[in-house]
Amino acid sequence: MKIVTKAFGEIEISEKQKITVKDGLLGFEDIHDFVLLDFDEGSPFYWLQAEKIPEIAFLIVDPKLIIEDYELDVDAHDLEKLEIKNDEDMINFAIVTLNDNPAKTSVNLLGPIVINKVTHQAKQLISLSDKYSVRHPLLSQKEA
Amino acid sequence: MLILARKENETIVIGDNIEITIVNIKGDHVKIGINAPNDVKVFRKEIYTEIQNANIEASKVNPDAVKNLGDLLRKK
């Protein structure tokens, strides 16, 4: 099927790219249907694009890429609701908040998005660990 | 909003299984104890607000700004 995306205009997507966020993301509780798009070939970044609203898209990244020893620390009940029994069942992402100044571009490690790889159901969870911030710099000081 | 006055060590009961106790009051700081079932999530409201604000800001991303970042992102 064809959808209109923020990053690439109209493109063809497949059923297996669809992600359902039953409760929506915080601030976007009414948007449930998303598609996962590659940012670029071989890039660890992806777009979480609202299926029916072209202008709503989130750049997302594997949090382990930002913090090597990042550990998902969330309420077990939330994982149960997503029917996730072990780490192999899921993939998780952090939303990137881009800024025109790359040094100010940040990653939300406090509210990770967890996706069940089989059912493609997803939810934005809240980290129980207080060591992760909502605006963690994407680039380390040195790179920026 | 229902407003109840409570003193230290007094409790409010919500529904069948949530209890909120004023543990300690010191100046403008109140320590609150919460007894609730595991599936009831308790967070400071600022956390929700912070994530909500970050989401809203992130959704406004300009795809052109991403292009500028492209090389940087690929390097990761």
Coordinates of N, CA, C and O in Angstrom, one line a residue, chain B residues 13-19 37:
Chain B
V13 N -7.8 6.8 51.5 CA -8.0 5.6 50.8 C -8.7 5.9 49.5 O -9.7 6.6 49.5
I14 N -8.2 5.3 48.4 CA -8.8 5.5 47.1 C -9.2 4.2 46.6 O -8.4 3.3 46.4
G15 N -10.5 4.0 46.4 CA -11.0 2.7 45.9 C -10.7 1.6 46.9 O -10.6 1.9 48.1
D16 N -10.6 0.4 46.4 CA -10.4 -0.8 47.3 C -9.0 -1.0 47.7 O -8.7 -1.6 48.8
N17 N -8.0 -0.5 46.9 CA -6.7 -1.0 47.2 C -5.6 0.1 47.0 O -4.4 -0.3 46.8
I18 N -5.9 1.3 47.1 CA -4.9 2.4 47.1 C -5.0 3.2 48.4 O -6.0 3.7 48.8
E19 N -3.8 3.3 49.0 CA -3.7 4.1 50.2 C -2.6 5.1 50.1 O -1.5 4.8 49.7
P37 N -1.6 -1.5 44.2 CA -1.3 -2.8 43.5 C -0.2 -2.5 42.5 O 0.0 -1.4 42.0

